XYZ file of C-alpha atoms in Angstrom:
783
model
C -14.595 10.456 -45.299
C -13.970 6.921 -43.111
C -11.333 6.352 -39.469
C -9.821 3.091 -39.156
C -9.252 3.044 -36.125
C -7.441 0.822 -32.442
C -9.585 1.089 -29.173
C -7.489 2.142 -26.566
C -9.234 2.979 -23.951
C -13.316 2.883 -23.601
C -15.180 5.881 -21.070
C -19.372 8.369 -21.574
C -20.020 11.417 -20.437
C -23.845 12.646 -20.312
C -24.321 15.824 -21.868
C -27.127 17.928 -22.004
C -28.967 15.031 -20.298
C -28.174 13.208 -23.543
C -25.699 9.976 -23.306
C -21.835 9.710 -25.105
C -19.539 6.996 -25.131
C -15.943 8.367 -26.062
C -13.989 6.008 -27.877
C -10.033 6.775 -26.777
C -8.572 5.409 -30.404
C -5.007 5.211 -32.387
C -5.964 6.045 -35.664
C -3.755 3.747 -38.652
C -1.153 7.092 -39.291
C -0.896 6.172 -35.097
C -2.387 9.608 -34.022
C -4.313 9.647 -31.048
C -8.144 10.050 -31.516
C -11.186 10.496 -29.568
C -14.034 8.958 -31.712
C -17.455 10.563 -30.449
C -20.624 8.238 -30.485
C -24.026 10.456 -29.187
C -26.933 8.074 -30.498
C -26.559 5.037 -28.491
C -28.652 4.355 -25.135
C -28.397 2.448 -22.095
C -30.987 -0.073 -21.653
C -32.125 -3.365 -19.435
C -35.038 -6.193 -19.730
C -37.763 -7.392 -17.889
C -38.727 -10.721 -17.247
C -43.210 -10.074 -17.049
C -44.733 -12.668 -14.988
C -47.451 -14.909 -17.152
C -50.305 -13.142 -18.068
C -49.800 -10.528 -17.847
C -51.181 -7.586 -19.751
C -48.402 -5.839 -21.695
C -49.884 -2.524 -22.916
C -51.005 -1.969 -20.222
C -47.526 -2.651 -17.991
C -46.287 -0.765 -20.440
C -48.106 2.129 -19.974
C -47.685 1.437 -15.740
C -43.491 2.158 -16.526
C -43.193 4.580 -18.736
C -45.510 6.344 -15.735
C -42.945 6.084 -13.541
C -40.200 7.536 -14.870
C -38.968 10.828 -17.592
C -36.078 9.504 -17.628
C -37.141 6.113 -20.147
C -37.305 6.540 -23.419
C -38.895 3.852 -24.620
C -40.034 0.675 -24.120
C -40.761 -2.300 -27.112
C -41.295 -6.210 -26.164
C -38.620 -8.768 -27.443
C -37.534 -12.532 -27.852
C -34.257 -13.857 -26.433
C -33.642 -16.764 -24.245
C -33.262 -17.658 -20.421
C -31.294 -20.509 -20.701
C -31.834 -22.211 -23.966
C -35.087 -21.216 -23.111
C -37.323 -18.447 -25.114
C -38.893 -15.596 -23.572
C -40.450 -12.560 -24.486
C -39.224 -9.753 -22.331
C -39.489 -5.792 -22.557
C -36.759 -3.550 -23.768
C -36.550 -0.329 -21.315
C -34.740 2.010 -23.194
C -33.519 5.503 -21.229
C -31.724 8.153 -21.075
C -29.079 8.399 -18.445
C -26.361 5.480 -17.330
C -26.750 6.498 -13.780
C -29.602 5.971 -13.703
C -30.268 2.393 -14.064
C -29.840 0.756 -11.028
C -32.329 2.910 -9.666
C -34.973 3.023 -12.228
C -34.464 -1.155 -11.968
C -35.075 -0.842 -8.478
C -39.038 0.553 -8.688
C -39.204 -1.229 -12.013
C -38.753 -4.172 -9.557
C -41.103 -3.315 -7.073
C -44.540 -4.036 -9.177
C -46.471 -7.260 -8.781
C -46.445 -8.054 -12.432
C -42.724 -7.732 -13.121
C -40.923 -11.744 -12.058
C -36.920 -10.170 -12.901
C -34.712 -7.242 -14.088
C -31.875 -8.630 -16.301
C -28.967 -6.470 -17.377
C -29.306 -3.126 -15.532
C -25.708 -3.602 -14.313
C -24.099 -4.060 -17.328
C -22.560 -1.302 -17.835
C -22.416 1.511 -20.055
C -20.453 1.520 -22.179
C -19.202 -1.854 -22.386
C -22.200 -2.553 -22.946
C -22.180 0.025 -26.595
C -18.560 -2.290 -26.919
C -21.241 -5.766 -26.904
C -23.942 -4.398 -29.075
C -21.598 -3.363 -31.476
C -19.297 -6.107 -31.476
C -16.613 -3.824 -30.882
C -13.455 -4.356 -29.023
C -11.410 -3.457 -26.568
C -7.405 -3.782 -28.438
C -7.953 -4.097 -31.868
C -9.253 -1.926 -35.514
C -12.418 -1.059 -36.483
C -13.442 1.744 -39.063
C -16.717 4.185 -39.601
C -18.041 7.400 -40.780
C -16.949 10.676 -38.998
C -17.210 14.077 -39.197
C -13.970 16.247 -37.392
C -15.346 18.103 -35.060
C -13.410 20.642 -33.264
C -13.421 20.754 -28.959
C -10.455 22.088 -26.260
C -11.679 19.502 -24.345
C -9.589 16.448 -25.136
C -6.255 16.115 -25.776
C -5.687 14.613 -28.875
C -5.404 15.308 -31.826
C -8.017 14.674 -33.824
C -11.631 15.158 -32.619
C -14.525 13.042 -34.259
C -17.784 12.269 -34.386
C -19.465 8.625 -36.079
C -21.612 9.782 -38.631
C -22.363 5.088 -38.336
C -22.022 3.263 -35.682
C -17.993 1.818 -35.665
C -17.923 -2.051 -36.938
C -14.963 -4.533 -36.366
C -12.350 -5.166 -39.220
C -8.950 -7.956 -40.039
C -6.354 -6.313 -38.900
C -3.215 -7.965 -37.217
C -1.065 -5.564 -36.487
C -0.540 -3.810 -32.977
C -0.007 0.517 -33.230
C 2.977 2.030 -32.376
C 2.239 2.965 -28.754
C 3.967 4.850 -26.832
C 4.783 3.252 -23.072
C 5.688 5.788 -19.456
C 6.668 3.215 -16.422
C 7.228 4.792 -13.097
C 8.185 4.101 -9.552
C 8.330 6.122 -6.490
C 10.185 6.300 -3.299
C 8.403 7.590 -0.221
C 10.571 9.283 2.565
C 9.573 7.756 6.020
C 10.883 6.145 9.530
C 6.931 5.531 10.622
C 5.595 3.137 8.215
C 3.019 4.653 5.042
C -0.101 5.015 5.101
C -1.754 5.637 1.165
C -4.951 7.142 2.584
C -2.773 10.167 4.674
C 0.742 10.223 2.295
C 2.003 11.833 4.930
C 6.270 12.303 4.025
C 7.393 13.051 0.879
C 7.968 11.027 -2.330
C 11.855 11.744 -2.180
C 12.132 10.948 -6.390
C 9.812 9.851 -8.948
C 12.046 8.047 -11.662
C 10.235 7.309 -15.145
C 11.257 4.840 -18.267
C 10.137 4.778 -21.691
C 10.154 2.190 -24.418
C 11.983 4.205 -26.678
C 14.505 5.695 -24.204
C 14.244 8.257 -22.259
C 15.352 8.385 -18.334
C 15.025 11.029 -16.620
C 13.514 11.427 -12.319
C 11.681 14.011 -10.176
C 13.943 14.825 -7.590
C 12.389 16.682 -4.203
C 14.681 19.176 -3.064
C 15.159 17.143 0.066
C 11.731 16.399 1.768
C 10.293 19.879 -0.871
C 8.117 17.322 -3.221
C 5.740 19.882 -4.360
C 8.147 20.809 -7.320
C 9.085 16.594 -8.291
C 5.078 15.470 -7.867
C 4.536 18.353 -10.650
C 7.066 17.644 -13.004
C 5.912 14.680 -13.633
C 2.758 15.366 -14.223
C 4.067 17.979 -16.634
C 6.343 15.078 -18.558
C 3.338 12.795 -18.265
C 1.900 15.751 -20.287
C 4.807 15.553 -23.068
C 5.467 12.436 -23.416
C 1.811 11.289 -24.652
C 2.337 7.984 -23.582
C -1.319 5.377 -24.010
C -0.225 3.108 -21.649
C 0.998 4.215 -17.894
C 3.453 0.789 -15.949
C 4.639 0.486 -13.388
C 4.389 -2.462 -10.663
C 2.230 -2.707 -7.382
C 1.424 0.949 -8.656
C -2.863 0.965 -8.238
C -2.086 -0.256 -4.509
C 0.237 2.073 -3.702
C 2.614 4.585 -6.291
C -0.921 6.327 -7.506
C -2.900 6.150 -4.570
C -0.235 7.744 -2.884
C 1.094 10.869 -5.072
C -3.326 10.948 -5.750
C -3.674 11.500 -1.844
C -0.359 13.854 -1.782
C -1.032 15.672 -4.101
C -4.381 16.687 -2.700
C -2.691 17.638 0.879
C -0.154 20.178 -1.303
C -2.848 20.975 -3.242
C -1.166 20.414 -6.061
C -2.885 18.895 -9.595
C -2.558 15.977 -10.607
C -3.140 16.182 -13.699
C -1.568 13.056 -16.137
C -5.147 11.247 -18.024
C -5.782 13.197 -21.291
C -7.052 15.509 -19.489
C -8.211 14.774 -16.169
C -6.702 12.965 -12.393
C -6.003 9.342 -12.005
C -9.676 8.145 -9.832
C -10.488 4.259 -8.595
C -13.139 2.080 -11.723
C -14.277 -0.699 -11.381
C -12.298 -2.920 -9.951
C -10.799 -1.377 -6.963
C -7.280 -0.576 -10.485
C -6.501 3.167 -11.280
C -7.727 5.148 -14.103
C -6.568 7.969 -15.693
C -8.808 8.907 -19.141
C -7.671 8.567 -22.713
C -4.418 6.299 -21.770
C -4.617 2.289 -20.177
C -2.837 2.383 -16.639
C -1.213 -1.507 -16.588
C 0.004 -2.318 -13.233
C 2.258 -5.167 -13.822
C 1.943 -6.903 -11.140
C -1.850 -8.033 -11.615
C -0.048 -10.375 -14.564
C 1.660 -11.665 -11.863
C -0.399 -13.420 -10.341
C -0.796 -15.321 -12.938
C 2.181 -16.782 -13.284
C 2.024 -19.495 -11.265
C 5.738 -20.864 -11.710
C 6.558 -17.178 -9.840
C 5.464 -18.843 -6.489
C 6.459 -14.464 -4.325
C 5.647 -12.226 -6.951
C 8.807 -9.516 -6.766
C 10.264 -7.315 -9.028
C 12.805 -9.455 -9.008
C 11.595 -12.598 -9.192
C 8.788 -11.586 -12.376
C 12.777 -10.250 -14.022
C 14.685 -12.356 -13.820
C 11.594 -15.514 -14.496
C 11.327 -13.473 -17.834
C 14.968 -12.663 -18.494
C 15.217 -9.485 -18.909
C 18.131 -8.372 -19.775
C 18.732 -5.816 -16.746
C 19.213 -6.973 -13.717
C 16.866 -5.089 -10.883
C 18.986 -3.327 -8.454
C 16.313 -4.765 -5.230
C 16.138 -1.133 -3.390
C 15.809 -1.998 0.160
C 13.169 0.511 1.767
C 14.467 -0.572 4.981
C 17.510 1.770 3.682
C 15.804 4.579 2.352
C 15.963 7.213 5.160
C 19.059 6.417 6.028
C 20.440 6.714 2.271
C 18.815 10.287 1.945
C 19.300 11.761 4.850
C 23.374 11.646 3.697
C 24.304 13.285 0.985
C 26.394 11.775 -0.528
C 24.320 7.990 -0.702
C 21.453 10.160 -1.682
C 22.465 9.390 -5.987
C 23.385 5.193 -5.060
C 19.413 5.427 -4.058
C 18.447 7.182 -7.143
C 21.069 4.732 -9.205
C 18.650 1.383 -6.880
C 15.416 3.605 -8.272
C 16.832 4.611 -11.671
C 17.502 0.156 -12.434
C 14.289 -0.403 -10.886
C 12.081 1.309 -13.511
C 14.108 0.290 -16.236
C 13.270 -3.490 -15.386
C 10.087 -2.301 -15.420
C 9.948 -0.505 -18.607
C 11.963 -4.935 -19.686
C 9.024 -6.273 -17.707
C 7.023 -4.598 -20.261
C 7.928 -5.277 -22.897
C 7.438 -9.101 -21.804
C 4.143 -9.139 -20.038
C 1.897 -6.754 -22.641
C 1.927 -8.507 -25.797
C -0.440 -10.482 -23.029
C -2.211 -7.963 -21.974
C -3.305 -6.770 -25.256
C -4.690 -10.155 -26.443
C -5.905 -11.009 -23.275
C -8.047 -7.785 -23.323
C -8.872 -7.952 -26.664
C -10.228 -11.864 -26.697
C -12.467 -11.382 -22.949
C -13.469 -7.605 -24.262
C -12.745 -5.938 -21.369
C -10.938 -2.826 -21.463
C -6.996 -3.174 -20.849
C -6.545 -1.322 -17.631
C -9.008 -2.686 -16.912
C -8.404 -6.700 -17.695
C -5.693 -6.399 -15.858
C -7.141 -5.120 -11.897
C -10.311 -8.272 -12.788
C -9.985 -10.709 -11.439
C -9.855 -14.786 -13.748
C -13.846 -15.286 -12.575
C -14.892 -11.559 -14.204
C -12.373 -12.213 -17.414
C -14.212 -15.257 -18.498
C -17.638 -13.457 -17.086
C -17.145 -10.698 -19.819
C -16.042 -13.249 -22.544
C -19.208 -15.461 -21.732
C -21.135 -11.847 -21.394
C -20.056 -10.818 -24.989
C -20.792 -14.180 -26.404
C -24.256 -14.896 -24.828
C -25.681 -11.458 -26.401
C -24.720 -12.718 -29.351
C -26.807 -15.703 -29.048
C -29.898 -13.564 -27.470
C -29.333 -15.062 -24.385
C -30.112 -12.672 -21.177
C -27.827 -12.502 -18.925
C -28.118 -13.603 -15.353
C -28.230 -11.074 -12.425
C -25.295 -11.231 -9.539
C -27.233 -12.183 -6.555
C -25.824 -13.601 -3.488
C -25.621 -17.398 -2.620
C -25.183 -20.310 -0.697
C -22.048 -21.721 -0.486
C -22.130 -25.426 -1.132
C -18.985 -27.250 -1.485
C -18.909 -29.914 -3.800
C -16.198 -32.538 -4.210
C -12.865 -31.742 -6.516
C -10.448 -33.347 -7.709
C -7.694 -36.783 -7.191
C -5.257 -36.238 -5.256
C -3.252 -38.792 -4.782
C -1.371 -38.890 -1.709
C 2.472 -39.357 -3.502
C 4.546 -42.029 -2.469
C 7.583 -39.389 0.201
C 11.309 -38.462 -0.799
C 13.575 -38.359 -2.819
C 12.366 -40.006 -6.636
C 14.177 -40.143 -9.802
C 13.655 -39.548 -12.998
C 10.135 -38.701 -12.849
C 7.781 -37.920 -16.013
C 4.639 -35.288 -15.463
C 1.929 -36.339 -17.749
C -0.309 -33.750 -18.657
C -3.864 -34.047 -20.413
C -4.296 -30.915 -22.619
C -6.989 -28.180 -21.159
C -8.762 -31.994 -19.387
C -12.100 -29.994 -18.093
C -12.297 -27.601 -21.022
C -12.350 -30.902 -23.438
C -15.173 -32.601 -21.097
C -17.033 -30.086 -21.284
C -17.330 -30.167 -25.049
C -16.444 -33.846 -24.425
C -20.227 -33.940 -22.414
C -22.549 -31.445 -23.976
C -22.037 -30.004 -19.949
C -24.002 -26.573 -19.514
C -26.421 -24.956 -18.112
C -29.276 -25.066 -21.079
C -28.696 -29.169 -21.427
C -28.926 -29.741 -17.761
C -32.023 -32.418 -17.472
C -33.266 -31.898 -13.614
C -35.040 -34.840 -11.874
C -38.411 -34.110 -12.370
C -38.495 -35.024 -16.518
C -38.308 -37.848 -18.093
C -36.093 -38.994 -20.555
C -34.561 -41.975 -22.589
C -30.765 -43.329 -20.926
C -29.502 -42.908 -24.349
C -30.615 -38.814 -24.393
C -27.963 -37.621 -22.131
C -24.798 -37.747 -21.066
C -24.592 -38.710 -17.055
C -22.027 -37.841 -14.848
C -19.945 -40.946 -12.157
C -21.002 -40.460 -8.612
C -23.734 -37.316 -9.119
C -25.919 -38.757 -11.265
C -26.858 -35.353 -12.547
C -27.926 -35.500 -16.830
C -26.974 -33.657 -19.993
C -28.277 -33.732 -23.095
C -26.563 -34.966 -25.810
C -27.780 -33.006 -28.018
C -28.360 -29.972 -29.159
C -24.344 -28.805 -28.642
C -25.129 -26.686 -25.694
C -23.636 -22.909 -24.687
C -20.526 -23.558 -23.446
C -19.693 -27.197 -25.919
C -20.239 -24.657 -28.481
C -18.497 -21.838 -26.851
C -15.480 -23.226 -25.463
C -15.215 -25.742 -29.288
C -14.409 -21.722 -30.151
C -11.250 -20.849 -28.656
C -10.405 -24.212 -28.872
C -10.725 -24.146 -32.979
C -9.082 -20.479 -33.037
C -6.395 -21.771 -30.931
C -5.685 -24.411 -32.673
C -5.618 -22.574 -36.096
C -3.205 -20.272 -34.147
C -0.979 -23.272 -33.588
C -0.317 -23.721 -36.853
C 0.291 -20.448 -38.376
C 2.971 -20.077 -35.540
C 4.583 -23.194 -37.308
C 5.023 -20.769 -40.043
C 6.361 -18.935 -38.453
C 10.142 -17.558 -37.307
C 9.610 -16.872 -32.941
C 12.297 -13.851 -33.360
C 9.552 -11.855 -35.543
C 6.902 -9.946 -34.332
C 4.146 -11.431 -36.306
C 4.705 -14.202 -34.340
C 4.671 -12.546 -30.673
C 1.529 -10.943 -31.198
C 0.312 -14.804 -32.219
C 2.015 -16.724 -29.625
C 0.329 -13.610 -26.681
C -3.267 -14.278 -28.001
C -2.509 -18.346 -28.214
C -1.774 -17.982 -24.352
C -5.471 -15.164 -23.928
C -7.305 -18.081 -25.500
C -5.647 -20.805 -23.400
C -5.624 -18.851 -20.007
C -9.806 -17.855 -20.784
C -11.166 -21.247 -22.064
C -8.832 -22.904 -19.122
C -10.681 -21.376 -16.754
C -14.837 -21.858 -17.446
C -15.158 -24.516 -15.740
C -13.943 -23.131 -11.900
C -16.095 -20.032 -12.908
C -19.817 -22.179 -12.575
C -19.058 -22.581 -8.531
C -17.713 -19.066 -8.290
C -20.950 -17.498 -6.175
C -19.455 -14.156 -7.576
C -20.742 -15.761 -10.833
C -24.206 -14.262 -13.253
C -24.205 -17.374 -14.921
C -23.883 -19.518 -11.684
C -24.507 -22.884 -11.416
C -23.364 -26.223 -9.497
C -24.558 -29.446 -11.021
C -21.960 -27.884 -14.137
C -18.947 -27.437 -12.548
C -20.115 -30.543 -9.861
C -19.959 -33.071 -13.045
C -16.585 -31.904 -14.548
C -15.454 -32.384 -12.061
C -17.129 -35.977 -11.878
C -16.568 -36.986 -15.333
C -12.653 -35.046 -14.167
C -11.744 -37.766 -10.721
C -13.368 -40.468 -13.341
C -10.728 -39.885 -15.958
C -7.605 -39.698 -13.819
C -8.202 -42.925 -13.188
C -8.717 -44.642 -15.419
C -5.582 -43.344 -16.848
C -3.962 -44.501 -14.064
C -5.374 -48.136 -14.411
C -4.824 -47.347 -18.292
C -0.173 -46.986 -16.832
C -0.195 -50.171 -13.733
C -1.374 -52.776 -16.474
C 2.034 -50.136 -18.857
C 3.659 -51.820 -15.206
C 4.152 -47.384 -14.634
C 5.812 -46.724 -11.521
C 2.927 -44.469 -9.984
C 4.450 -41.839 -7.422
C 1.416 -39.192 -7.414
C -1.265 -37.811 -9.339
C -3.084 -34.603 -8.605
C -6.052 -32.961 -10.548
C -5.408 -33.625 -14.442
C -1.637 -34.599 -14.111
C 0.084 -38.007 -13.357
C 3.800 -38.211 -11.778
C 5.463 -41.261 -12.409
C 8.624 -42.908 -13.657
C 9.770 -42.462 -16.449
C 10.535 -45.660 -18.582
C 9.887 -44.191 -22.441
C 8.600 -46.683 -24.538
C 5.801 -47.340 -21.220
C 4.849 -43.430 -21.255
C 4.019 -42.030 -25.132
C 1.830 -46.104 -25.100
C 0.059 -44.807 -22.359
C -0.303 -41.547 -24.122
C -1.583 -43.362 -26.765
C -4.126 -45.637 -25.019
C -5.451 -42.710 -22.962
C -6.026 -40.936 -26.543
C -7.231 -44.209 -28.198
C -9.762 -44.813 -25.304
C -11.011 -41.564 -23.607
C -10.744 -39.748 -27.067
C -8.894 -36.230 -24.585
C -5.437 -34.836 -25.189
C -2.686 -35.760 -22.880
C 1.076 -35.724 -23.681
C 4.220 -35.102 -21.619
C 4.869 -32.152 -20.062
C 7.833 -32.866 -17.694
C 11.068 -35.034 -16.504
C 12.152 -34.690 -12.935
C 15.888 -35.488 -12.666
C 15.540 -35.854 -8.969
C 11.860 -35.124 -7.622
C 11.207 -34.517 -3.593
C 7.698 -35.957 -2.301
C 6.923 -35.558 1.546
C 3.078 -37.116 2.487
C 1.850 -34.044 2.332
C -0.568 -33.574 -0.599
C 0.315 -30.978 -3.079
C 4.062 -30.369 -1.411
C 7.115 -31.370 -3.730
C 9.499 -29.860 -4.665
C 12.291 -31.018 -8.198
C 14.334 -29.809 -9.993
C 14.206 -30.054 -13.667
C 16.087 -31.034 -16.379
C 17.526 -27.733 -17.817
C 18.234 -26.434 -13.771
C 15.832 -25.238 -12.862
C 14.176 -26.202 -8.977
C 10.659 -26.327 -9.348
C 8.410 -25.939 -5.970
C 5.280 -26.474 -5.069
C 3.093 -25.908 -1.959
C 6.419 -25.192 0.414
C 6.713 -21.733 0.446
C 7.485 -19.336 2.319
C 5.268 -16.289 1.742
C 3.027 -15.985 4.199
C 3.209 -12.417 6.229
C 3.893 -14.113 9.314
C 7.826 -15.229 7.378
C 10.803 -13.056 7.133
C 13.392 -13.420 4.587
C 15.963 -15.190 6.239
C 13.517 -18.085 6.380
C 12.848 -18.075 1.933
C 16.373 -18.270 1.724
C 16.782 -21.211 4.224
C 14.068 -23.354 2.575
C 14.861 -22.484 -1.040
C 18.518 -23.425 -0.073
C 18.075 -26.404 1.738
C 16.284 -27.192 -1.975
C 18.990 -26.674 -3.436
C 21.492 -28.909 -2.070
C 18.686 -31.887 -1.504
C 18.225 -31.997 -4.884
C 21.498 -30.803 -6.408
C 24.017 -32.982 -4.197
C 22.100 -35.673 -2.149
C 23.178 -34.380 0.899
C 20.781 -33.777 3.769
C 23.634 -33.142 6.301
C 24.781 -31.305 4.426
C 22.085 -29.143 4.107
C 21.441 -29.779 8.333
C 25.356 -28.432 8.214
C 23.874 -25.750 6.236
C 21.680 -24.554 8.114
C 24.169 -24.880 11.468
C 25.943 -21.936 10.202
C 23.451 -20.272 9.146
C 22.237 -20.466 12.760
C 25.516 -19.354 14.271
C 25.471 -16.402 11.857
C 22.067 -15.625 13.084
C 23.166 -15.706 16.677
C 27.196 -13.772 15.877
C 24.044 -10.980 14.591
C 25.377 -11.339 10.877
C 22.373 -12.393 8.775
C 21.397 -9.002 7.309
C 19.343 -6.782 9.326
C 16.629 -6.456 5.944
C 16.595 -9.846 6.212
C 14.563 -10.671 9.505
C 11.728 -8.468 8.978
C 8.334 -9.136 9.204
C 6.360 -7.700 6.775
C 1.607 -8.059 7.628
C -0.755 -5.799 6.343
C -3.128 -4.374 8.329
C -6.675 -6.095 8.073
C -7.718 -2.821 9.815
C -6.982 0.689 11.378
C -4.937 -0.550 15.130
C -7.234 0.971 17.628
C -9.359 -1.617 16.074
C -8.489 -4.994 16.692
C -9.289 -6.548 19.767
C -6.549 -9.067 20.330
C -3.004 -8.426 20.469
C -0.852 -9.466 17.579
C 3.041 -8.315 16.665
C 2.772 -6.546 13.768
C -0.634 -4.242 15.252
C 1.788 -3.726 18.297
C 4.075 -1.850 16.430
C 1.755 -0.192 14.773
C 0.710 1.111 17.786
C 4.217 2.219 18.898
C 4.460 3.887 14.572
C 1.093 6.180 16.193
C 1.925 7.059 19.145
C 5.047 8.391 17.417
C 3.278 10.238 15.406
C 2.774 7.616 12.352
C -0.673 7.809 10.506
C -1.819 4.518 10.056
C -5.021 2.990 8.674
C -5.875 -0.342 7.015
C -4.311 -2.258 4.032
C -0.778 -0.131 4.939
C 1.303 -2.916 5.129
C 3.777 -3.095 8.769
C 7.490 -4.257 8.641
C 8.620 -5.214 12.315
C 11.265 -7.467 13.829
C 11.024 -9.915 16.797
C 13.100 -7.861 20.259
C 14.586 -8.924 23.231
C 13.445 -8.904 26.365
C 11.294 -10.294 28.887
C 7.616 -10.886 28.291
C 4.913 -12.142 25.070
C 6.155 -11.589 21.216
C 3.599 -8.783 21.665
C 5.344 -6.740 23.252
C 8.824 -8.169 21.886
C 7.820 -6.530 18.557
C 8.694 -3.283 17.089
C 8.736 -1.294 13.975
C 11.827 -1.775 11.783
C 12.212 1.319 12.485
C 13.060 1.399 16.516
C 14.950 -1.374 16.631
C 18.878 -2.315 16.058
C 20.615 -4.786 13.988
C 21.965 -5.699 17.760
C 18.351 -5.714 20.385
C 17.942 -8.479 18.069
C 15.936 -11.701 19.764
C 17.995 -14.981 17.860
C 17.063 -17.294 19.818
C 13.277 -15.755 18.237
C 14.519 -15.953 14.343
C 16.541 -18.937 15.018
C 13.644 -21.277 16.946
C 11.250 -19.707 14.315
C 11.829 -19.043 11.524
C 14.934 -20.894 10.730
C 13.976 -24.598 12.008
C 11.578 -24.530 11.015
C 11.393 -24.416 7.180
C 14.286 -26.375 7.376
C 12.514 -28.961 9.220
C 9.232 -29.230 6.912
C 12.080 -30.563 4.457
C 14.699 -32.800 5.956
C 12.650 -34.492 8.890
C 11.628 -36.399 6.102
C 14.606 -38.252 5.924
C 14.635 -38.730 9.909
C 15.903 -34.522 10.526
C 15.513 -33.976 14.333
C 14.971 -29.436 15.122
C 17.911 -30.771 17.991
C 20.183 -32.080 15.403
C 20.408 -28.100 13.874
C 21.568 -27.362 16.343
C 25.177 -29.852 17.123
C 28.002 -30.698 14.522
C 27.766 -34.323 13.029
C 29.930 -36.181 9.712
C 28.355 -35.887 6.975
C 26.888 -39.648 5.504
C 25.087 -39.199 2.117
C 22.143 -39.959 1.097
C 21.445 -43.319 1.441
C 23.191 -43.737 4.944
C 21.126 -41.195 6.271
C 17.950 -42.280 7.844
């Protein structure tokens, strides 16, 4: 029979010394199916040294291991140059690294390639299959009680991709845990109970699993049972990979119970440090929040507001959890907050999942991998797929020495407040330059190769040469991506923005854009397999030349330039002149440039990459000023944001000073909520390993003495209390201090005044002025 199926997850097993691919899928009838293929064997390539006897070498390699099943000569390319390699096929995927190490010791071997490409992903690449994509194959149904699916099939022919735009009706379950701890939480020991596990699904189910006072065994078992009953395709959380799953897993071990939530199986840590669940896509939405540059502080509340969810999350104050739980009359409040939080997570997933699905499909990484993988790895897997199709050997990762090179142009801004400022922005400038100048490792001409100047593009400043023809690997890859994105954008114009088709295609074009723009930076990333510094360095040089020429055009048109950064110009908005600038640049430089934003008002200090602007829709955009480091309390961020709001909306620095004075007075009167004074910092090693004293380490050691268990990676919440001595001596765990213990002078001088002064010093405000009252002046009087 023929089967159409959509790939949700991929894994492998070795049975009777034979590997088999497990494709966890959803078929065209929305049934959960497992497709098994045991016809594919792992392999890697070996590049022999020149003039080596291939027959003799083959015999030598075969004698090294009984795991090897076949060796054959193959034609491949290495950075565009044809090479002859040996393809080593073997039985056990788990032996790839061991085999490579043995073979690479032979004196006839120059290098081994592709031994570190994971077996399941190798299968996808070679057969041109894509996660979150539709495929077809001939299968026969088999019986097994080992897997929790509607049907299991053995493939009779290798699956092939088919054109199908729809996404199956995925069942999504969101979850969030709350733990009882007065000492600080450690995911490694999970000594404290999980008092509630809240769940919500995309079909309206809501359920909470609540501990019996401080006994959480039945709550965790109930949660695992519910997961199996609901049988979700995707499980979503927020920071769930770095906390919830790790804590639940360790807690289950402590209680000697199984956390069986897979199809089947317990959660386990996978290749990018994320948690993998057999047959389901486990997705931490925080991974995708990390990629949204417009969200400066990545809280669930902030991302929900940014995405415009209907539910307004009730922030759960982690510091109050023990207090709320201990008082049975207040427990309902905690449970309601937790329920609200998980409903927010399910709503956020509805906004982000379409993008995650399309990103997975575009780059070729499974859905549970793609969010956890760093941008470099996402780009790399896309390049690996394309290189493999073209017969290119995939280079091995190796340790590289960092050589810095000059980056983009960033002009010093004109400090102060500016009215009516436009931002003109090059659309994908670096990919466009890589295409225009044919910048690629396989077109690079080394210094010892003679070539006519008419045959190459020569990068300004650095002098690197790249052949104009034939088209390089990056030009081909990027041109295809841009072509596909343009086609999608044309399709979008014909669709209703509220339709499902529009949402799917829009998410796809965003995924393509993200991948395209990241290729340039990937080349200079030290972790890159395709590392080629000259590509990144030359692209940056052409980028600097491009922005310099654009500035020259703007000046000739009489436009006032406020600031320039990388591929953007901030200029005084004069509509006819700005339109002429865009037209001239497109014509002369043959690059796309567009009007990106218009700020009603924007504020710059003398520092680069630091500004805050009021957009026409009333939003305030803050760049470079964010108080997000671990040595700042919540009150510092609130003060800074409010000062910006007053400056940009009301244009009265004096009013901002008065606001700060009021906050100081509240601080001194102990009227600031306690939770806003807690400073959170992560331990980079266990407390005992620290040689130099620091406030968070001191707080951690106090927790340890009180019976807490802490290790590297745990977050410590502490406050600075009154008393004599060093700051480190006055740092206390937040759970072991009260509002009246707080050192108000410390918070005034270190958490309130500094973030406000960073902004207001540009208007001549001194730190002393925050502690006195003056009559209000206008912006123009304030000097």
